């Protein structure tokens, strides 16, 4: 065996021991695929990949996708590698990066199959902050009381970028709102997603702005309660980065956020594996209007 996986917590997390020379082996790829379903997030401590090796690893796992191509400031030197940084020389508009301080699922406001997995490698760390937290949304569903499962099972949620960046700006200008609109779609997603393999997970995050058919405050209160439930310590793994670490997570069943940092030196390189399943669709305007009514 050239690969071993050490569990972190019963509900989430695995530490992968494999040398970079074996990262692209079929055995590694198969193990990563199955462990991602079970453990949600996998850490490759200080494996120190180049962009080329990270992309090759991404490509072995599926089709690569660059869903942030339309985000301002995201130009990268290597095609399909997105640099997550507050450094204005590398990323001219860090709004989107500041939005990562809050729980989210990557690419959930884009009208396309939900990205399957995200690969992130640490190139330069911040002096303080910057740990990434991951919460297992399969576990969050499975452990809900049966009565609550029945109450929420068929609900639909409106997700939008405007909600995702609301904690960044509070009151964005009209111009900014128009740009957010152009960046992504307003989507309706099931609150409880039944995947093709029959497993179920919650779809939650700061981009969730209301529940279809409910007045705004009622929907947001339920979403806030569920988000708090899903972020309980048993379901969460916090990764304190070391330079050279690579982390991959199952973006279809995990939400994540970063502990705030101000250091412009922090640089992470992200690649993304496309999903095949599309749980939601573009939102119906009348449904969206309803979530902005208060009664
Ligand atoms: Fe993210």
PDB file of N, CA and C in Angstrom, residues 101-105 135-137 140 144 148 152 159 163 167 191 202-209 219-233 235-236 255-257:
ATOM      1  N   UNK A 101     -14.994  34.094   4.696  1.00  0.00           N
ATOM      2  CA  UNK A 101     -14.986  34.073   6.168  1.00  0.00           C
ATOM      3  C   UNK A 101     -16.278  33.433   6.692  1.00  0.00           C
ATOM      4  N   UNK A 102     -17.262  33.270   5.814  1.00  0.00           N
ATOM      5  CA  UNK A 102     -18.594  32.800   6.239  1.00  0.00           C
ATOM      6  C   UNK A 102     -18.880  31.449   5.573  1.00  0.00           C
ATOM      7  N   UNK A 103     -19.648  30.597   6.270  1.00  0.00           N
ATOM      8  CA  UNK A 103     -19.941  29.251   5.755  1.00  0.00           C
ATOM      9  C   UNK A 103     -20.470  29.304   4.329  1.00  0.00           C
ATOM     10  N   UNK A 104     -19.956  28.458   3.472  1.00  0.00           N
ATOM     11  CA  UNK A 104     -20.440  28.414   2.095  1.00  0.00           C
ATOM     12  C   UNK A 104     -20.100  27.091   1.431  1.00  0.00           C
ATOM     13  N   UNK A 105     -20.756  26.866   0.298  1.00  0.00           N
ATOM     14  CA  UNK A 105     -20.461  25.741  -0.601  1.00  0.00           C
ATOM     15  C   UNK A 105     -19.995  26.384  -1.900  1.00  0.00           C
ATOM     16  N   UNK A 135     -17.563  21.504   7.630  1.00  0.00           N
ATOM     17  CA  UNK A 135     -18.674  20.874   8.350  1.00  0.00           C
ATOM     18  C   UNK A 135     -19.356  19.849   7.444  1.00  0.00           C
ATOM     19  N   UNK A 136     -19.528  18.637   7.950  1.00  0.00           N
ATOM     20  CA  UNK A 136     -20.103  17.544   7.156  1.00  0.00           C
ATOM     21  C   UNK A 136     -21.631  17.644   7.108  1.00  0.00           C
ATOM     22  N   UNK A 137     -22.151  17.930   5.914  1.00  0.00           N
ATOM     23  CA  UNK A 137     -23.599  18.155   5.767  1.00  0.00           C
ATOM     24  C   UNK A 137     -24.372  16.858   5.556  1.00  0.00           C
ATOM     25  N   UNK A 140     -24.863  16.113   9.266  1.00  0.00           N
ATOM     26  CA  UNK A 140     -25.841  17.058   9.815  1.00  0.00           C
ATOM     27  C   UNK A 140     -27.264  16.604   9.501  1.00  0.00           C
ATOM     28  N   UNK A 144     -30.128  14.535  12.455  1.00  0.00           N
ATOM     29  CA  UNK A 144     -31.304  15.323  12.846  1.00  0.00           C
ATOM     30  C   UNK A 144     -32.377  14.402  13.426  1.00  0.00           C
ATOM     31  N   UNK A 148     -37.910  16.337  12.846  1.00  0.00           N
ATOM     32  CA  UNK A 148     -37.394  17.506  12.140  1.00  0.00           C
ATOM     33  C   UNK A 148     -37.085  17.178  10.677  1.00  0.00           C
ATOM     34  N   UNK A 152     -38.625  19.240   7.289  1.00  0.00           N
ATOM     35  CA  UNK A 152     -37.816  20.051   6.351  1.00  0.00           C
ATOM     36  C   UNK A 152     -37.516  19.358   5.023  1.00  0.00           C
ATOM     37  N   UNK A 159     -30.747  30.638  -3.074  1.00  0.00           N
ATOM     38  CA  UNK A 159     -29.334  30.964  -2.821  1.00  0.00           C
ATOM     39  C   UNK A 159     -28.893  32.056  -3.796  1.00  0.00           C
ATOM     40  N   UNK A 163     -26.505  37.488  -0.978  1.00  0.00           N
ATOM     41  CA  UNK A 163     -26.557  37.054   0.429  1.00  0.00           C
ATOM     42  C   UNK A 163     -25.172  36.622   0.912  1.00  0.00           C
ATOM     43  N   UNK A 167     -22.521  39.897   4.457  1.00  0.00           N
ATOM     44  CA  UNK A 167     -21.708  40.162   5.659  1.00  0.00           C
ATOM     45  C   UNK A 167     -20.405  40.906   5.343  1.00  0.00           C
ATOM     46  N   UNK A 191     -33.385  21.933   0.119  1.00  0.00           N
ATOM     47  CA  UNK A 191     -32.721  22.033   1.430  1.00  0.00           C
ATOM     48  C   UNK A 191     -32.064  20.694   1.753  1.00  0.00           C
ATOM     49  N   UNK A 202     -27.633  18.105   3.650  1.00  0.00           N
ATOM     50  CA  UNK A 202     -28.236  19.437   3.665  1.00  0.00           C
ATOM     51  C   UNK A 202     -27.449  20.342   2.716  1.00  0.00           C
ATOM     52  N   UNK A 203     -28.127  21.303   2.120  1.00  0.00           N
ATOM     53  CA  UNK A 203     -27.434  22.338   1.336  1.00  0.00           C
ATOM     54  C   UNK A 203     -27.630  23.657   2.081  1.00  0.00           C
ATOM     55  N   UNK A 204     -26.574  24.135   2.704  1.00  0.00           N
ATOM     56  CA  UNK A 204     -26.663  25.311   3.574  1.00  0.00           C
ATOM     57  C   UNK A 204     -25.499  26.258   3.293  1.00  0.00           C
ATOM     58  N   UNK A 205     -25.583  27.453   3.841  1.00  0.00           N
ATOM     59  CA  UNK A 205     -24.478  28.407   3.727  1.00  0.00           C
ATOM     60  C   UNK A 205     -25.017  29.825   3.781  1.00  0.00           C
ATOM     61  N   UNK A 206     -24.108  30.778   3.842  1.00  0.00           N
ATOM     62  CA  UNK A 206     -24.484  32.190   3.955  1.00  0.00           C
ATOM     63  C   UNK A 206     -25.246  32.663   2.718  1.00  0.00           C
ATOM     64  N   UNK A 207     -25.007  32.000   1.581  1.00  0.00           N
ATOM     65  CA  UNK A 207     -25.704  32.325   0.335  1.00  0.00           C
ATOM     66  C   UNK A 207     -27.167  31.897   0.363  1.00  0.00           C
ATOM     67  N   UNK A 208     -27.593  31.135   1.371  1.00  0.00           N
ATOM     68  CA  UNK A 208     -29.000  30.725   1.491  1.00  0.00           C
ATOM     69  C   UNK A 208     -29.773  31.905   2.057  1.00  0.00           C
ATOM     70  N   UNK A 209     -30.715  32.443   1.257  1.00  0.00           N
ATOM     71  CA  UNK A 209     -31.324  33.719   1.643  1.00  0.00           C
ATOM     72  C   UNK A 209     -32.797  33.609   2.019  1.00  0.00           C
ATOM     73  N   UNK A 219     -38.112  31.831   7.037  1.00  0.00           N
ATOM     74  CA  UNK A 219     -37.155  30.992   6.323  1.00  0.00           C
ATOM     75  C   UNK A 219     -35.744  31.183   6.842  1.00  0.00           C
ATOM     76  N   UNK A 220     -35.364  32.455   7.025  1.00  0.00           N
ATOM     77  CA  UNK A 220     -33.982  32.720   7.470  1.00  0.00           C
ATOM     78  C   UNK A 220     -33.738  32.179   8.878  1.00  0.00           C
ATOM     79  N   UNK A 221     -34.764  32.236   9.726  1.00  0.00           N
ATOM     80  CA  UNK A 221     -34.604  31.711  11.095  1.00  0.00           C
ATOM     81  C   UNK A 221     -34.362  30.201  11.052  1.00  0.00           C
ATOM     82  N   UNK A 222     -35.101  29.509  10.216  1.00  0.00           N
ATOM     83  CA  UNK A 222     -34.908  28.050  10.103  1.00  0.00           C
ATOM     84  C   UNK A 222     -33.512  27.739   9.538  1.00  0.00           C
ATOM     85  N   UNK A 223     -33.120  28.512   8.523  1.00  0.00           N
ATOM     86  CA  UNK A 223     -31.790  28.291   7.932  1.00  0.00           C
ATOM     87  C   UNK A 223     -30.678  28.565   8.948  1.00  0.00           C
ATOM     88  N   UNK A 224     -30.868  29.606   9.752  1.00  0.00           N
ATOM     89  CA  UNK A 224     -29.851  29.942  10.763  1.00  0.00           C
ATOM     90  C   UNK A 224     -29.749  28.819  11.798  1.00  0.00           C
ATOM     91  N   UNK A 225     -30.896  28.264  12.195  1.00  0.00           N
ATOM     92  CA  UNK A 225     -30.879  27.178  13.184  1.00  0.00           C
ATOM     93  C   UNK A 225     -30.181  25.943  12.620  1.00  0.00           C
ATOM     94  N   UNK A 226     -30.501  25.641  11.359  1.00  0.00           N
ATOM     95  CA  UNK A 226     -29.884  24.458  10.735  1.00  0.00           C
ATOM     96  C   UNK A 226     -28.385  24.653  10.541  1.00  0.00           C
ATOM     97  N   UNK A 227     -28.000  25.878  10.174  1.00  0.00           N
ATOM     98  CA  UNK A 227     -26.568  26.141   9.977  1.00  0.00           C
ATOM     99  C   UNK A 227     -25.814  25.963  11.299  1.00  0.00           C
ATOM    100  N   UNK A 228     -26.436  26.434  12.378  1.00  0.00           N
ATOM    101  CA  UNK A 228     -25.823  26.296  13.699  1.00  0.00           C
ATOM    102  C   UNK A 228     -25.708  24.813  14.078  1.00  0.00           C
ATOM    103  N   UNK A 229     -26.744  24.059  13.776  1.00  0.00           N
ATOM    104  CA  UNK A 229     -26.747  22.613  14.040  1.00  0.00           C
ATOM    105  C   UNK A 229     -25.617  21.924  13.262  1.00  0.00           C
ATOM    106  N   UNK A 230     -25.524  22.285  11.985  1.00  0.00           N
ATOM    107  CA  UNK A 230     -24.535  21.628  11.117  1.00  0.00           C
ATOM    108  C   UNK A 230     -23.102  21.972  11.510  1.00  0.00           C
ATOM    109  N   UNK A 231     -22.941  23.117  12.196  1.00  0.00           N
ATOM    110  CA  UNK A 231     -21.587  23.562  12.552  1.00  0.00           C
ATOM    111  C   UNK A 231     -21.190  23.123  13.963  1.00  0.00           C
ATOM    112  N   UNK A 232     -21.908  22.165  14.532  1.00  0.00           N
ATOM    113  CA  UNK A 232     -21.540  21.696  15.886  1.00  0.00           C
ATOM    114  C   UNK A 232     -20.215  20.927  15.816  1.00  0.00           C
ATOM    115  N   UNK A 233     -19.448  20.966  16.902  1.00  0.00           N
ATOM    116  CA  UNK A 233     -18.076  20.433  16.852  1.00  0.00           C
ATOM    117  C   UNK A 233     -17.948  19.004  16.327  1.00  0.00           C
ATOM    118  N   UNK A 235     -19.382  17.570  13.934  1.00  0.00           N
ATOM    119  CA  UNK A 235     -19.458  17.504  12.466  1.00  0.00           C
ATOM    120  C   UNK A 235     -18.363  18.328  11.801  1.00  0.00           C
ATOM    121  N   UNK A 236     -17.530  19.025  12.595  1.00  0.00           N
ATOM    122  CA  UNK A 236     -16.577  20.003  12.044  1.00  0.00           C
ATOM    123  C   UNK A 236     -15.125  19.561  12.232  1.00  0.00           C
ATOM    124  N   UNK A 255     -19.771  22.050   3.947  1.00  0.00           N
ATOM    125  CA  UNK A 255     -19.643  23.514   3.811  1.00  0.00           C
ATOM    126  C   UNK A 255     -18.362  23.916   4.536  1.00  0.00           C
ATOM    127  N   UNK A 256     -17.823  25.081   4.165  1.00  0.00           N
ATOM    128  CA  UNK A 256     -16.542  25.471   4.743  1.00  0.00           C
ATOM    129  C   UNK A 256     -16.470  26.982   4.903  1.00  0.00           C
ATOM    130  N   UNK A 257     -15.523  27.417   5.739  1.00  0.00           N
ATOM    131  CA  UNK A 257     -15.247  28.851   5.926  1.00  0.00           C
ATOM    132  C   UNK A 257     -13.830  28.975   6.465  1.00  0.00           C
TER     133      UNK A 257
END
